PDB file of C-alpha atoms in Angstrom:
ATOM      1  CA  MET A   1      86.118-236.742  56.433  1.00 54.00           C
ATOM      2  CA  LYS A   2      82.370-236.516  56.976  1.00 78.00           C
ATOM      3  CA  PHE A   3      82.599-232.710  57.262  1.00 82.00           C
ATOM      4  CA  LEU A   4      84.553-232.456  54.017  1.00 83.00           C
ATOM      5  CA  GLU A   5      82.074-234.733  52.230  1.00 81.00           C
ATOM      6  CA  ARG A   6      79.163-232.628  53.495  1.00 83.00           C
ATOM      7  CA  LEU A   7      80.962-229.444  52.415  1.00 84.00           C
ATOM      8  CA  PHE A   8      81.413-230.780  48.872  1.00 84.00           C
ATOM      9  CA  LEU A   9      77.799-231.925  48.750  1.00 86.00           C
ATOM     10  CA  SER A  10      76.594-228.482  49.818  1.00 87.00           C
ATOM     11  CA  PHE A  11      78.928-226.780  47.378  1.00 85.00           C
ATOM     12  CA  SER A  12      77.710-229.014  44.566  1.00 87.00           C
ATOM     13  CA  SER A  13      74.055-228.249  45.228  1.00 87.00           C
ATOM     14  CA  PHE A  14      74.799-224.520  45.703  1.00 88.00           C
ATOM     15  CA  PHE A  15      76.875-224.283  42.510  1.00 86.00           C
ATOM     16  CA  PRO A  16      74.055-223.322  40.065  1.00 86.00           C
ATOM     17  CA  GLY A  17      73.309-220.246  42.193  1.00 85.00           C
ATOM     18  CA  LEU A  18      77.001-219.447  42.428  1.00 83.00           C
ATOM     19  CA  ILE A  19      77.370-219.636  38.648  1.00 80.00           C
ATOM     20  CA  LEU A  20      74.471-217.247  38.245  1.00 79.00           C
ATOM     21  CA  PHE A  21      76.158-214.888  40.719  1.00 81.00           C
ATOM     22  CA  ILE A  22      79.442-215.055  38.769  1.00 77.00           C
ATOM     23  CA  PHE A  23      77.552-213.982  35.633  1.00 73.00           C
ATOM     24  CA  THR A  24      76.444-210.801  37.404  1.00 73.00           C
ATOM     25  CA  ILE A  25      79.990-209.698  38.261  1.00 71.00           C
ATOM     26  CA  ASN A  26      82.840-208.898  35.958  1.00 62.00           C
ATOM     27  CA  ILE A  27      85.682-211.348  36.598  1.00 58.00           C
ATOM     28  CA  PHE A  28      87.843-209.769  33.889  1.00 55.00           C
ATOM     29  CA  PRO A  29      87.373-206.033  34.531  1.00 56.00           C
ATOM     30  CA  ASN A  30      89.934-204.843  31.967  1.00 53.00           C
ATOM     31  CA  ILE A  31      89.604-207.394  29.203  1.00 55.00           C
ATOM     32  CA  GLU A  32      85.924-208.309  29.267  1.00 56.00           C
ATOM     33  CA  ASN A  33      85.223-209.341  25.718  1.00 65.00           C
ATOM     34  CA  LEU A  34      83.419-212.148  24.013  1.00 67.00           C
ATOM     35  CA  LEU A  35      86.284-214.656  24.278  1.00 73.00           C
ATOM     36  CA  ALA A  36      86.800-213.986  27.993  1.00 72.00           C
ATOM     37  CA  SER A  37      83.084-214.305  28.655  1.00 69.00           C
ATOM     38  CA  ILE A  38      82.838-217.609  26.818  1.00 73.00           C
ATOM     39  CA  THR A  39      85.923-218.910  28.624  1.00 80.00           C
ATOM     40  CA  LYS A  40      84.456-217.900  31.995  1.00 75.00           C
ATOM     41  CA  ILE A  41      81.182-219.651  31.250  1.00 75.00           C
ATOM     42  CA  ILE A  42      82.839-222.854  30.024  1.00 84.00           C
ATOM     43  CA  ILE A  43      85.227-223.097  32.993  1.00 86.00           C
ATOM     44  CA  LEU A  44      82.475-222.565  35.556  1.00 82.00           C
ATOM     45  CA  ILE A  45      80.146-225.091  33.973  1.00 86.00           C
ATOM     46  CA  LEU A  46      82.949-227.664  33.682  1.00 90.00           C
ATOM     47  CA  VAL A  47      83.908-227.247  37.350  1.00 88.00           C
ATOM     48  CA  MET A  48      80.261-227.575  38.349  1.00 87.00           C
ATOM     49  CA  LEU A  49      79.829-230.752  36.284  1.00 89.00           C
ATOM     50  CA  VAL A  50      83.085-232.312  37.504  1.00 91.00           C
ATOM     51  CA  VAL A  51      82.179-231.769  41.165  1.00 88.00           C
ATOM     52  CA  ALA A  52      78.629-233.105  40.709  1.00 89.00           C
ATOM     53  CA  PHE A  53      79.811-236.077  38.623  1.00 90.00           C
ATOM     54  CA  GLY A  54      82.641-236.869  41.058  1.00 90.00           C
ATOM     55  CA  LEU A  55      80.289-236.914  44.028  1.00 89.00           C
ATOM     56  CA  LEU A  56      77.803-239.061  42.143  1.00 88.00           C
ATOM     57  CA  LYS A  57      80.494-241.590  41.193  1.00 89.00           C
ATOM     58  CA  CYS A  58      81.743-241.727  44.802  1.00 88.00           C
ATOM     59  CA  PHE A  59      78.251-242.609  46.003  1.00 87.00           C
ATOM     60  CA  GLU A  60      77.734-245.156  43.243  1.00 84.00           C
ATOM     61  CA  LYS A  61      80.976-246.917  44.234  1.00 85.00           C
ATOM     62  CA  GLU A  62      79.874-247.305  47.864  1.00 83.00           C
ATOM     63  CA  VAL A  63      79.919-250.971  48.838  1.00 77.00           C
ATOM     64  CA  LYS A  64      77.586-250.689  51.807  1.00 79.00           C
ATOM     65  CA  SER A  65      73.963-250.360  50.772  1.00 82.00           C
ATOM     66  CA  ASP A  66      70.648-250.010  52.566  1.00 86.00           C
ATOM     67  CA  THR A  67      67.194-251.371  51.885  1.00 85.00           C
ATOM     68  CA  ALA A  68      63.888-249.602  52.487  1.00 84.00           C
ATOM     69  CA  ASN A  69      60.334-250.910  52.675  1.00 86.00           C
ATOM     70  CA  ILE A  70      58.223-248.257  51.010  1.00 88.00           C
ATOM     71  CA  VAL A  71      54.490-247.776  51.594  1.00 91.00           C
ATOM     72  CA  SER A  72      54.111-244.566  49.565  1.00 90.00           C
ATOM     73  CA  ILE A  73      56.166-242.824  46.899  1.00 90.00           C
ATOM     74  CA  GLN A  74      55.773-239.620  44.905  1.00 89.00           C
ATOM     75  CA  PRO A  75      58.029-237.502  42.661  1.00 87.00           C
ATOM     76  CA  VAL A  76      58.868-234.161  44.243  1.00 86.00           C
ATOM     77  CA  GLU A  77      61.061-232.220  41.827  1.00 81.00           C
ATOM     78  CA  HIS A  78      58.438-229.473  41.952  1.00 81.00           C
ATOM     79  CA  GLU A  79      59.190-228.902  45.654  1.00 82.00           C
ATOM     80  CA  ILE A  80      62.818-227.899  45.109  1.00 80.00           C
ATOM     81  CA  ILE A  81      62.248-225.523  42.206  1.00 81.00           C
ATOM     82  CA  PRO A  82      61.025-222.641  44.449  1.00 85.00           C
ATOM     83  CA  THR A  83      64.195-222.927  46.534  1.00 82.00           C
ATOM     84  CA  TYR A  84      66.412-222.529  43.479  1.00 81.00           C
ATOM     85  CA  ILE A  85      64.259-219.744  42.034  1.00 86.00           C
ATOM     86  CA  GLY A  86      64.626-217.880  45.330  1.00 87.00           C
ATOM     87  CA  LEU A  87      68.383-218.441  45.268  1.00 85.00           C
ATOM     88  CA  PHE A  88      68.609-217.237  41.657  1.00 84.00           C
ATOM     89  CA  VAL A  89      66.574-214.090  42.408  1.00 87.00           C
ATOM     90  CA  ILE A  90      68.843-213.258  45.346  1.00 86.00           C
ATOM     91  CA  MET A  91      71.980-213.819  43.248  1.00 84.00           C
ATOM     92  CA  LEU A  92      70.707-211.614  40.435  1.00 81.00           C
ATOM     93  CA  GLY A  93      69.753-208.885  42.892  1.00 84.00           C
ATOM     94  CA  LEU A  94      73.266-208.676  44.341  1.00 85.00           C
ATOM     95  CA  SER A  95      74.718-206.871  41.338  1.00 78.00           C
ATOM     96  CA  SER A  96      73.685-203.459  42.674  1.00 82.00           C
ATOM     97  CA  LEU A  97      75.777-203.859  45.858  1.00 84.00           C
ATOM     98  CA  SER A  98      79.505-203.298  46.233  1.00 85.00           C
ATOM     99  CA  PHE A  99      81.688-206.352  45.599  1.00 81.00           C
ATOM    100  CA  ILE A 100      82.630-206.880  49.263  1.00 88.00           C
ATOM    101  CA  TYR A 101      78.960-206.914  50.282  1.00 89.00           C
ATOM    102  CA  GLN A 102      78.199-209.327  47.463  1.00 87.00           C
ATOM    103  CA  ILE A 103      80.886-211.757  48.653  1.00 88.00           C
ATOM    104  CA  PHE A 104      79.701-211.464  52.259  1.00 92.00           C
ATOM    105  CA  ILE A 105      76.072-212.149  51.312  1.00 91.00           C
ATOM    106  CA  VAL A 106      76.968-215.107  49.057  1.00 90.00           C
ATOM    107  CA  PHE A 107      79.104-216.568  51.859  1.00 92.00           C
ATOM    108  CA  PHE A 108      76.292-216.006  54.372  1.00 92.00           C
ATOM    109  CA  ILE A 109      73.739-217.674  52.079  1.00 91.00           C
ATOM    110  CA  PHE A 110      76.099-220.619  51.574  1.00 91.00           C
ATOM    111  CA  VAL A 111      76.545-221.022  55.340  1.00 90.00           C
ATOM    112  CA  ILE A 112      72.758-221.049  55.767  1.00 89.00           C
ATOM    113  CA  TRP A 113      72.521-223.582  52.913  1.00 86.00           C
ATOM    114  CA  PHE A 114      75.240-225.741  54.509  1.00 86.00           C
ATOM    115  CA  VAL A 115      73.997-225.596  58.100  1.00 85.00           C
ATOM    116  CA  LEU A 116      70.224-225.606  57.734  1.00 81.00           C
ATOM    117  CA  MET A 117      69.136-226.961  54.378  1.00 73.00           C
ATOM    118  CA  GLU A 118      71.573-229.810  53.858  1.00 67.00           C
ATOM    119  CA  LYS A 119      70.944-231.283  57.318  1.00 69.00           C
ATOM    120  CA  SER A 120      67.602-232.713  56.357  1.00 71.00           C
ATOM    121  CA  TYR A 121      67.214-233.364  52.623  1.00 78.00           C
ATOM    122  CA  TYR A 122      69.995-233.126  50.102  1.00 84.00           C
ATOM    123  CA  PHE A 123      69.030-231.995  46.626  1.00 83.00           C
ATOM    124  CA  ASN A 124      71.264-231.392  43.656  1.00 85.00           C
ATOM    125  CA  LEU A 125      69.838-229.664  40.617  1.00 84.00           C
ATOM    126  CA  ILE A 126      72.674-230.934  38.424  1.00 87.00           C
ATOM    127  CA  TRP A 127      71.842-234.568  39.217  1.00 88.00           C
ATOM    128  CA  LEU A 128      68.253-233.912  38.177  1.00 85.00           C
ATOM    129  CA  LEU A 129      68.907-231.932  35.006  1.00 83.00           C
ATOM    130  CA  VAL A 130      72.154-233.341  33.642  1.00 85.00           C
ATOM    131  CA  PHE A 131      72.348-236.891  34.972  1.00 86.00           C
ATOM    132  CA  LYS A 132      68.597-237.562  34.590  1.00 87.00           C
ATOM    133  CA  TYR A 133      67.848-238.652  38.127  1.00 89.00           C
ATOM    134  CA  ARG A 134      64.350-238.401  39.565  1.00 89.00           C
ATOM    135  CA  TYR A 135      63.700-237.116  43.057  1.00 88.00           C
ATOM    136  CA  TYR A 136      61.161-239.166  45.048  1.00 91.00           C
ATOM    137  CA  LYS A 137      59.716-238.630  48.494  1.00 91.00           C
ATOM    138  CA  VAL A 138      59.032-242.016  50.078  1.00 92.00           C
ATOM    139  CA  GLN A 139      57.507-243.106  53.337  1.00 92.00           C
ATOM    140  CA  ASP A 140      58.305-246.350  55.139  1.00 89.00           C
ATOM    141  CA  GLU A 141      55.960-248.506  57.202  1.00 88.00           C
ATOM    142  CA  ILE A 142      56.930-246.704  60.430  1.00 89.00           C
ATOM    143  CA  GLY A 143      56.016-243.315  58.960  1.00 88.00           C
ATOM    144  CA  ASN A 144      59.526-241.957  58.333  1.00 89.00           C
ATOM    145  CA  THR A 145      59.874-239.813  55.225  1.00 90.00           C
ATOM    146  CA  TYR A 146      62.948-240.031  53.025  1.00 90.00           C
ATOM    147  CA  ILE A 147      64.160-238.753  49.674  1.00 90.00           C
ATOM    148  CA  ILE A 148      65.513-241.155  47.075  1.00 91.00           C
ATOM    149  CA  TYR A 149      67.380-240.246  43.895  1.00 90.00           C
ATOM    150  CA  SER A 150      66.616-242.831  41.225  1.00 90.00           C
ATOM    151  CA  LYS A 151      67.269-243.208  37.509  1.00 89.00           C
ATOM    152  CA  ARG A 152      63.935-244.988  37.151  1.00 86.00           C
ATOM    153  CA  ASN A 153      61.095-242.877  35.744  1.00 83.00           C
ATOM    154  CA  ASP A 154      57.572-242.829  37.135  1.00 78.00           C
ATOM    155  CA  VAL A 155      58.146-245.188  40.039  1.00 78.00           C
ATOM    156  CA  LYS A 156      54.744-245.918  41.528  1.00 77.00           C
ATOM    157  CA  GLU A 157      55.078-249.377  42.994  1.00 79.00           C
ATOM    158  CA  VAL A 158      55.572-249.705  46.722  1.00 82.00           C
ATOM    159  CA  GLY A 159      57.578-252.412  48.426  1.00 84.00           C
ATOM    160  CA  GLU A 160      61.245-253.011  48.981  1.00 86.00           C
ATOM    161  CA  ILE A 161      63.868-250.848  47.322  1.00 86.00           C
ATOM    162  CA  GLN A 162      67.399-252.228  47.481  1.00 87.00           C
ATOM    163  CA  ASN A 163      70.871-250.891  46.708  1.00 88.00           C
ATOM    164  CA  LEU A 164      70.362-247.552  48.424  1.00 91.00           C
ATOM    165  CA  VAL A 165      73.419-245.515  49.335  1.00 91.00           C
ATOM    166  CA  ARG A 166      73.028-243.067  52.202  1.00 89.00           C
ATOM    167  CA  ILE A 167      73.843-239.464  51.301  1.00 89.00           C
ATOM    168  CA  ASN A 168      72.653-238.120  54.659  1.00 85.00           C
ATOM    169  CA  ASN A 169      70.121-239.235  57.269  1.00 83.00           C
ATOM    170  CA  PHE A 170      67.121-238.533  55.046  1.00 87.00           C
ATOM    171  CA  THR A 171      68.438-238.812  51.487  1.00 89.00           C
ATOM    172  CA  PHE A 172      69.493-241.907  49.555  1.00 91.00           C
ATOM    173  CA  LEU A 173      70.778-242.681  46.072  1.00 91.00           C
ATOM    174  CA  GLU A 174      69.503-245.803  44.335  1.00 90.00           C
ATOM    175  CA  LYS A 175      72.389-247.570  42.621  1.00 86.00           C
ATOM    176  CA  GLU A 176      71.686-249.216  39.283  1.00 76.00           C
TER     177      GLU A 176
END
């Protein structure tokens, strides 16, 4: 179950890049018209939102919660933007390759995303943009650094934060 949860989390955070990739290929090669394009866009965005919302609701329903004593906190949305810009540039650049190479490269990038990036910090662009979460890097009294998703804006006070749900070893979601 843990593997499947991690796979969905990685897929959810990778989805904006995947949508951008889908825009560069022609899903409907014979009937590409305005209606088909609009349908493609709406379906992809709805799937992306449903997966992100479903994962978020699963974490919010978690009964077990953690508490952290924070000695420093800072917003860090600006640190994840370069990662997504790099992903978007790669996805846009794939359009000049043959379709089989495109699929292979997208799969390879997703495997790297799944194995390397999601092991440490989990970040989901949809949670930040659509569901209005903030992304904070916090440090506890021992010196461990964690990431906390929170609906609260401009959190500056240090101390105890309760109702944290563990997403992975270094990322938590603050329940309201």
